[in-house]
mmCIF file of C-alpha atoms in Angstrom:
data_model
loop_
_atom_site.group_PDB
_atom_site.id
_atom_site.type_symbol
_atom_site.label_atom_id
_atom_site.label_comp_id
_atom_site.label_asym_id
_atom_site.label_seq_id
_atom_site.Cartn_x
_atom_site.Cartn_y
_atom_site.Cartn_z
ATOM 1 C CA MET A 1271 26.535 85.631 40.665
ATOM 2 C CA PHE A 1272 29.463 84.617 42.839
ATOM 3 C CA ALA A 1273 29.232 81.533 45.049
ATOM 4 C CA ILE A 1274 29.296 83.596 48.256
ATOM 5 C CA GLU A 1275 26.393 85.708 46.990
ATOM 6 C CA ARG A 1276 24.396 82.604 46.108
ATOM 7 C CA GLN A 1277 25.128 81.047 49.497
ATOM 8 C CA ASN A 1278 23.988 84.206 51.271
ATOM 9 C CA LYS A 1279 20.734 84.126 49.266
ATOM 10 C CA ILE A 1280 20.286 80.463 50.242
ATOM 11 C CA LYS A 1281 20.728 81.496 53.880
ATOM 12 C CA GLU A 1282 18.051 84.171 53.479
ATOM 13 C CA ILE A 1283 15.651 81.620 51.997
ATOM 14 C CA LEU A 1284 16.367 79.186 54.830
ATOM 15 C CA PHE A 1285 15.716 81.827 57.494
ATOM 16 C CA LYS A 1286 12.412 82.618 55.842
ATOM 17 C CA GLU A 1287 11.165 79.156 54.798
ATOM 18 C CA LYS A 1288 13.204 76.843 57.108
ATOM 19 C CA ARG A 1289 13.862 74.463 54.174
ATOM 20 C CA VAL A 1290 15.229 74.473 50.633
ATOM 21 C CA ASP A 1291 15.022 72.130 47.664
ATOM 22 C CA VAL A 1292 18.043 71.456 45.416
ATOM 23 C CA TYR A 1293 15.985 71.388 42.218
ATOM 24 C CA GLU A 1294 14.145 74.632 43.008
ATOM 25 C CA LEU A 1295 17.377 76.420 43.945
ATOM 26 C CA SER A 1296 19.119 75.252 40.775
ATOM 27 C CA LYS A 1297 16.311 76.703 38.666
ATOM 28 C CA ARG A 1298 16.110 79.906 40.704
ATOM 29 C CA PHE A 1299 19.839 80.628 40.379
ATOM 30 C CA SER A 1300 20.279 79.101 36.889
ATOM 31 C CA VAL A 1301 23.029 76.744 38.020
ATOM 32 C CA THR A 1302 23.351 72.971 38.111
ATOM 33 C CA GLU A 1303 22.090 70.845 40.967
ATOM 34 C CA VAL A 1304 25.714 69.839 41.581
ATOM 35 C CA THR A 1305 26.589 73.492 42.208
ATOM 36 C CA ILE A 1306 23.733 73.835 44.700
ATOM 37 C CA ARG A 1307 24.829 70.639 46.468
ATOM 38 C CA ARG A 1308 28.343 72.092 46.833
ATOM 39 C CA ASP A 1309 26.856 75.262 48.297
ATOM 40 C CA LEU A 1310 24.788 73.198 50.733
ATOM 41 C CA ASP A 1311 27.884 71.158 51.664
ATOM 42 C CA LYS A 1312 29.732 74.364 52.540
ATOM 43 C CA LEU A 1313 26.817 75.741 54.556
ATOM 44 C CA GLU A 1314 26.489 72.422 56.386
ATOM 45 C CA LYS A 1315 30.195 72.547 57.327
ATOM 46 C CA GLU A 1316 29.578 76.041 58.711
ATOM 47 C CA GLY A 1317 26.882 74.546 60.942
ATOM 48 C CA PHE A 1318 24.117 76.523 59.267
ATOM 49 C CA LEU A 1319 21.949 73.701 57.928
ATOM 50 C CA ILE A 1320 21.363 69.970 57.843
ATOM 51 C CA LYS A 1321 21.313 68.337 54.432
ATOM 52 C CA THR A 1322 18.386 66.096 53.622
ATOM 53 C CA TYR A 1323 17.489 63.972 50.633
ATOM 54 C CA GLY A 1324 16.941 66.508 47.852
ATOM 55 C CA GLY A 1325 17.500 69.617 49.932
ATOM 56 C CA ALA A 1326 18.291 70.963 53.370
ATOM 57 C CA VAL A 1327 16.686 72.362 56.509
ATOM 58 C CA LEU A 1328 17.785 75.166 58.793
ATOM 59 C CA LYS A 1329 19.649 73.808 61.786
ATOM 60 C CA GLU A 1330 17.287 74.315 64.736
ATOM 61 C CA ASP A 1331 19.907 75.655 67.142
ATOM 62 C CA PHE A 1332 21.184 78.141 64.573
ATOM 63 C CA SER A 1333 20.093 81.742 64.979
ATOM 64 C CA PRO A 1334 21.008 84.790 62.871
ATOM 65 C CA GLY A 1335 23.164 86.198 65.689
ATOM 66 C CA ASN A 1336 25.363 83.084 65.625
ATOM 67 C CA GLU A 1337 26.060 83.297 61.918
ATOM 68 C CA PRO A 1338 29.716 82.726 61.040
ATOM 69 C CA TYR A 1339 30.646 84.900 58.088
ATOM 70 C CA ALA A 1340 32.278 83.188 55.158
ATOM 71 C CA GLU A 1341 33.302 86.520 53.617
ATOM 72 C CA ASP A 1342 36.485 86.554 55.721
ATOM 73 C CA GLU A 1343 37.378 83.139 54.311
ATOM 74 C CA THR A 1344 36.718 84.343 50.786
ATOM 75 C CA LEU A 1345 39.031 87.325 51.216
ATOM 76 C CA GLU A 1346 41.779 85.047 52.486
ATOM 77 C CA GLU A 1347 41.264 82.648 49.582
ATOM 78 C CA LYS A 1348 41.446 85.505 47.063
ATOM 79 C CA SER A 1349 44.772 86.705 48.456
ATOM 80 C CA LEU A 1350 46.326 83.288 47.836
#
């Protein structure tokens, strides 16, 4: 699974459950906790979530209509 796919799945989980746990995500996606933390860092920079100790919560003022898409960034990065 590519990072962007994993991050989109994390977003789906956050919309549904309003919170995520680093350990649970690492087991679910079969990646290290460090990888999940990097994903959460990226999503926090996008303004999607707020990191907490051991996980993250959906940013309260974030709604699905306001979602910035990282796919455009990924396409630009690939062309470099």
